[in-house]
Amino acid sequence: MSATVSSTYRNVGKGLPRRDGEEKVRGLAAYADDIPVPDGWHGWVVRSPVSRGRLKKLNFDPAFDWSRVCVVTPEDIPGENVVDMVGRDMPFIAHDWIQFKGEPIALVAAPTRALAREAASHITPEIEEQPAILTLREVVDQFQRDPKSLHEMVAQTISKGSVEQGFAEADVVVEGEYWSGHQEQLYIEPQGMVAFPEPDGGIFIQGSLQCPYYVAPELIVTLNLPLEKIRVKQTAVGGGFGGKEDFPTLIAGYCALLAMKCGKPVKIIFDRNQDILYTTKRHPSWVRHRTGLKRDGTITAMKVDFLLDGGAYTTLSPVVLYRGILHSTLGYKCPHVYVDGHVYRTNTFPNGAFRGFGAPQAIWALESHMDRCAHKLSMAPEAFRLHNALRLGDTTATGQTIAEAMGTPTVLENTLAHSQFVEKQKRCSRGDPKADCWYGIGLSFFAHGAGFTGDGESRLKAKAALDLEILHDGEPGINIRISSTEMGQGTFTIMPQIAADGLAIPLDRVCCPHPDTKYVPDSGPTVASRTTMIVGSTVFDAARKLKTQLEAYASETFFGGAPTELNNGLFKNTYTSVSLPFERVAKQLIAEKGPQRVYHQFQLPASLKWDQKTFKGDSYPSYSWGCNVAEVEVNPLTLEIKVLRITSTWDIGRVINPVLAKGQVEGGLTQALGYAVMEKMGIKNGVFDANRMQTYVVPTSMDVPEMDIHFVEYPYTHTALGAKGVGEVSMDGLAPSVANAVEAATGVRLTEIPITPEKLWEKLRETASSAI
Amino acid sequence: MSNLDDTEFLEPATLAEALRFMADESTRAVPLAGGTDLMVQWEAGVRPPPSRVLNLKSLPELAELRAEGDTLIIGAGITHAALRRSPLVRKHAPALADAAATVGGAQIQALGTIGGSIGNASPAGDMAPSLLVANARAEVASIHGSRTIPLTQFLVGYRKLDLAADELIIRFHLDALPAEYCEGWRKLGPRAAQAISKVMGSYRGKQEGGKVASFAVALGSVAPTAIRLREVEQWVVGRKLNADTLREAEERASAEVKPIADIRSTAEYRQWVSGRLVRGFLEHLASAG
Amino acid sequence: MKTVIRTWIVNGKKYTVEFPPMRRLLDVIRETLGLKGTKEGCGEGECGACSILLNHEPVTSCLIAAGQVPDGAEILTIEGLELTHEGQELQRMYVAKGAAQCGFCIPGMLVASYAHVTGDHPDNSDAALREAHAGNICRCTGYAKIIEAVSAAAERLSHEDEDDDT
């Protein structure tokens, strides 16, 4: 454990209660459906009833009174009929080809939701239906027979050394295939947005979203408005998990197009059924590993095929693929690596962002496979991992050198000790037919790239501003102006902690209001576990800048030019014992010169090199590390699987707020538990079969096991703050540790998540186990 | 969100008044108690909005819960929360109390009623197996009077009851658990709480002199209605429980059900685990006796 | 569209409201009474975000036809919780322990907590607390801090009871 936490921090490192806690426990926080919308209309999306085909025309029932409603079809779109995301292949409203069942074919607004819905039912399309490809199974079948017949959205390889040579040097080669399905974010607040037409012809969008500066610029070409006429403000957000990263642009666009046509504010709040059917999911994956091994456990070659089901349009799939393939061998040293990644189209709702962003799929396969490799060599799973774990000075598959101290292999060693893994391994039942209860323990060890992939942060240039002004309580203070959103993870709490410490002023003098593009610069999206690491550090540096300015002003104005320092909320100069409170100086400065704003822009260290074409270099600025040990009990009578306990250790760099950080881990592990053993989504009649909360089952309070959580701090050395990321790493690694534990309990390995009693029964049947 | 604004809402103050509404086609309505099934079905558009709804919530006649000799009488309006809390139910039909405690969460238990659960006629309704092993009779009424039918006959098929259009379910009559008998309830769902069952069931039995003296077992979600497994019941009575008889009972039970695949489970697993649940019940009986 | 008129005690105050009888109680609370603290997460009784206390029992207000709620019924929503000592204690502990993250499930969750701690002889074991909150889905916290908060509040409240007894 590093002990570098500076004693100058009064707030950073403390588990302070969340800033928005009180309004949330009192029911006062205003979410998208809670904000007043005087004279507002309700929007509805008319959707395609088929999965693929050519749209001939729309029929409007002549018996319906269309004068009472507003209808938007492609002809009404002021700009281009395209969602301006990566790929630019998705129309806002389908006008020619239908690529998935549920694709928008028209929009309707009316004074009531019921009327909008009714109107929508009077619009019927004529579609010439075409064959569709609906599942990853079909994709993988075709990939193995004739990959050219598939519609490829993106492909990328990673190559290091020569895998042929690596396999030639190997004593043993181990192969495995691993499957994962769709996962739904299932934030408890469904997607919701309101668009208000502005008198100047602009549009003001408020709603549930993670990234105000995705929504606003992405609507420019569609609405044919300049950026300054598209104002986006975040309301309170009832959970996002990536589900409110890319999708809100669509629902905001629907509202804006309708509002611009009917001249009224237009609101769309999805009900749960719509939210599950018509929003993005985690990409289903198929990963094939082929690994060369020496008898002593050394990995000589790793060859990986990595396939994702992209759904019908590209959206964020390339970026998800990049993160996926970069994590598909991460954590281990290996001289010869070849990863072949592809995203293929299926005619289902486009898959998009979800906490982990490709990494959970990659780590599910990798950490299942590493256990299989250890097993093949008759090595203990922890010994195999300790033997191969990346350490300081080692290089990753892209050739990145681990150049600073990180939590590898400490998180592994620490978790082994806390969980008594080695001792408990001896208790594992391995399908003992005489046992009343099967016990198993399993391990996973992994890293998560902190911040954007590659040079993303260099291209983005995240900005933060601090406004010194009179706050709502009439006293001077700081408003933090960033586009990072609060969606439960704690942005509005940790940013004031960071800014207050950067300025050395009392915490209650710092506020972090909901981002509104009218006031905040672009700090980038609230994604990729980058908010604390990148934006937090930018806020900290901005605070230091403002502190210097304030000290100069105080020195000049109050201390006759003597060197002055702001500390603990007080300005003091070196010569006298006189001190002035921050408020006094700030008030005078504002009175004299008006509110003050300082900007700061984030910069990656120049030493960081990345080649996006060859996928060589520093694929991430740094890495968070995690290790999970899952203990399970399988009931031999029914094959029910119960996860009893999860022991975990995390290196997330400097921990800014340990209570919030632990909350992130507890929540991430719980979502990962659902991914591992519960959350299941099939395709039926072209759409998701689990389309309500009754059928899409996530963990309840009674499903969640005891969680023993530890942190080890290895601060990121290129920012003053030293934070890495916690949001996603906690979601990444539980599933394989559960699969490994289930194998230890039952003697059979399952290679598809979720792991269910049904699959376990089939597998035990296949292996003719005498236990059942 | 379905629009129920135009649905007529009938509020009888007494059972007699409710039955009069049901008697006449022009006032006949969908009976609504806890709403935990119907409100969802209307919301989801699975059922079209009804023209009339009959509120059963405030009928005192449906709210009784008492023991009468060897019979436990449970009004159709008794909620799951009341069932799980009632010392009477705990004593005379413990498997029913246990089943009630596994329905939804506390909120659903406070709303949902036993009459609604049976009236919904879903094979996944958690109340039926415990009622079946207690030889429950359903009492239904119309303005022409009431009749009492064994639950095995009342549950006709998938979403089908032996209930005429003008009848309402009034109460259930159960054989109280006799002394020296055991009961058990087991539910397998996709998660630990708030789950629709993959397979669930109850048993009531007695051991005497090391042999099974009596055994009733019922499973749900394995056929169009919850069912008693008569063959295995008969086969096991008089036998000593050991590894061989347990295995054979398991196989017989498994052969007696005809489950289907749905979103919650596969037909094959359900078939297999049905036998396993019956085996578990017999093991429970053996250890209790 | 026919309406009914009901007089209820909502958060300790008498309200007379008029609405179509098959409107969901959730909609009457949010739209007619304007109490936006109660949330809709699923509309099918699964998530518990719309939980309120109806005559002291926790119920999902999305599953109740408001016409079924008779005159004189007592309704307690998240907005009324802070009028009670137990509610305040729970709210305090939720904040202190970090039980709220995105906050959307919290109004319903707190109602479940309140129903538990004000129930007859509440069992405050971890298992019982988990069961008492099993009707409320939270996707952020993993429930750990929620259970911790209720446990801490229950502990404090039980000590007060002892004080009262002596």
PDB file of C-alpha atoms in Angstrom, chain C residues 6-19 23-38 52-54 61 66 69 73-77 79:
ATOM      1  CA  ARG C   6     -62.140  10.846  -2.540  1.00  0.00           C
ATOM      2  CA  THR C   7     -60.962  12.381   0.671  1.00  0.00           C
ATOM      3  CA  TRP C   8     -57.688  10.947   1.925  1.00  0.00           C
ATOM      4  CA  ILE C   9     -55.186  11.776   4.601  1.00  0.00           C
ATOM      5  CA  VAL C  10     -51.989  12.305   2.628  1.00  0.00           C
ATOM      6  CA  ASN C  11     -48.829  12.885   4.652  1.00  0.00           C
ATOM      7  CA  GLY C  12     -50.969  13.870   7.625  1.00  0.00           C
ATOM      8  CA  LYS C  13     -53.109  16.405   5.754  1.00  0.00           C
ATOM      9  CA  LYS C  14     -56.607  16.002   4.422  1.00  0.00           C
ATOM     10  CA  TYR C  15     -56.940  16.200   0.638  1.00  0.00           C
ATOM     11  CA  THR C  16     -60.046  15.906  -1.494  1.00  0.00           C
ATOM     12  CA  VAL C  17     -59.228  14.790  -5.009  1.00  0.00           C
ATOM     13  CA  GLU C  18     -61.224  14.027  -8.122  1.00  0.00           C
ATOM     14  CA  PHE C  19     -60.054  11.585 -10.783  1.00  0.00           C
ATOM     15  CA  ARG C  23     -56.289   5.989 -12.869  1.00  0.00           C
ATOM     16  CA  ARG C  24     -53.303   4.452 -11.201  1.00  0.00           C
ATOM     17  CA  LEU C  25     -52.803   5.708  -7.660  1.00  0.00           C
ATOM     18  CA  LEU C  26     -49.255   6.589  -8.790  1.00  0.00           C
ATOM     19  CA  ASP C  27     -50.630   9.024 -11.386  1.00  0.00           C
ATOM     20  CA  VAL C  28     -53.021  10.608  -8.900  1.00  0.00           C
ATOM     21  CA  ILE C  29     -50.168  11.099  -6.439  1.00  0.00           C
ATOM     22  CA  ARG C  30     -47.813  12.556  -9.039  1.00  0.00           C
ATOM     23  CA  GLU C  31     -50.171  14.474 -11.296  1.00  0.00           C
ATOM     24  CA  THR C  32     -53.255  15.347  -9.207  1.00  0.00           C
ATOM     25  CA  LEU C  33     -51.561  15.798  -5.840  1.00  0.00           C
ATOM     26  CA  GLY C  34     -48.344  17.039  -7.471  1.00  0.00           C
ATOM     27  CA  LEU C  35     -46.155  14.892  -5.227  1.00  0.00           C
ATOM     28  CA  LYS C  36     -43.307  14.131  -7.651  1.00  0.00           C
ATOM     29  CA  GLY C  37     -41.129  12.342  -5.123  1.00  0.00           C
ATOM     30  CA  THR C  38     -42.833   9.028  -5.873  1.00  0.00           C
ATOM     31  CA  ILE C  52     -46.002   4.355  -0.725  1.00  0.00           C
ATOM     32  CA  LEU C  53     -47.630   3.438   2.538  1.00  0.00           C
ATOM     33  CA  LEU C  54     -51.341   2.862   2.256  1.00  0.00           C
ATOM     34  CA  SER C  61     -48.857   2.565  -6.243  1.00  0.00           C
ATOM     35  CA  ALA C  66     -56.999   4.930  -7.290  1.00  0.00           C
ATOM     36  CA  VAL C  69     -58.613   3.578  -2.245  1.00  0.00           C
ATOM     37  CA  ALA C  73     -57.432   6.133   3.677  1.00  0.00           C
ATOM     38  CA  GLU C  74     -54.066   7.209   5.015  1.00  0.00           C
ATOM     39  CA  ILE C  75     -51.314   7.661   2.461  1.00  0.00           C
ATOM     40  CA  LEU C  76     -47.704   8.356   3.306  1.00  0.00           C
ATOM     41  CA  THR C  77     -45.309   9.255   0.483  1.00  0.00           C
ATOM     42  CA  GLU C  79     -42.566  13.757   1.110  1.00  0.00           C
TER      43      GLU C  79
END
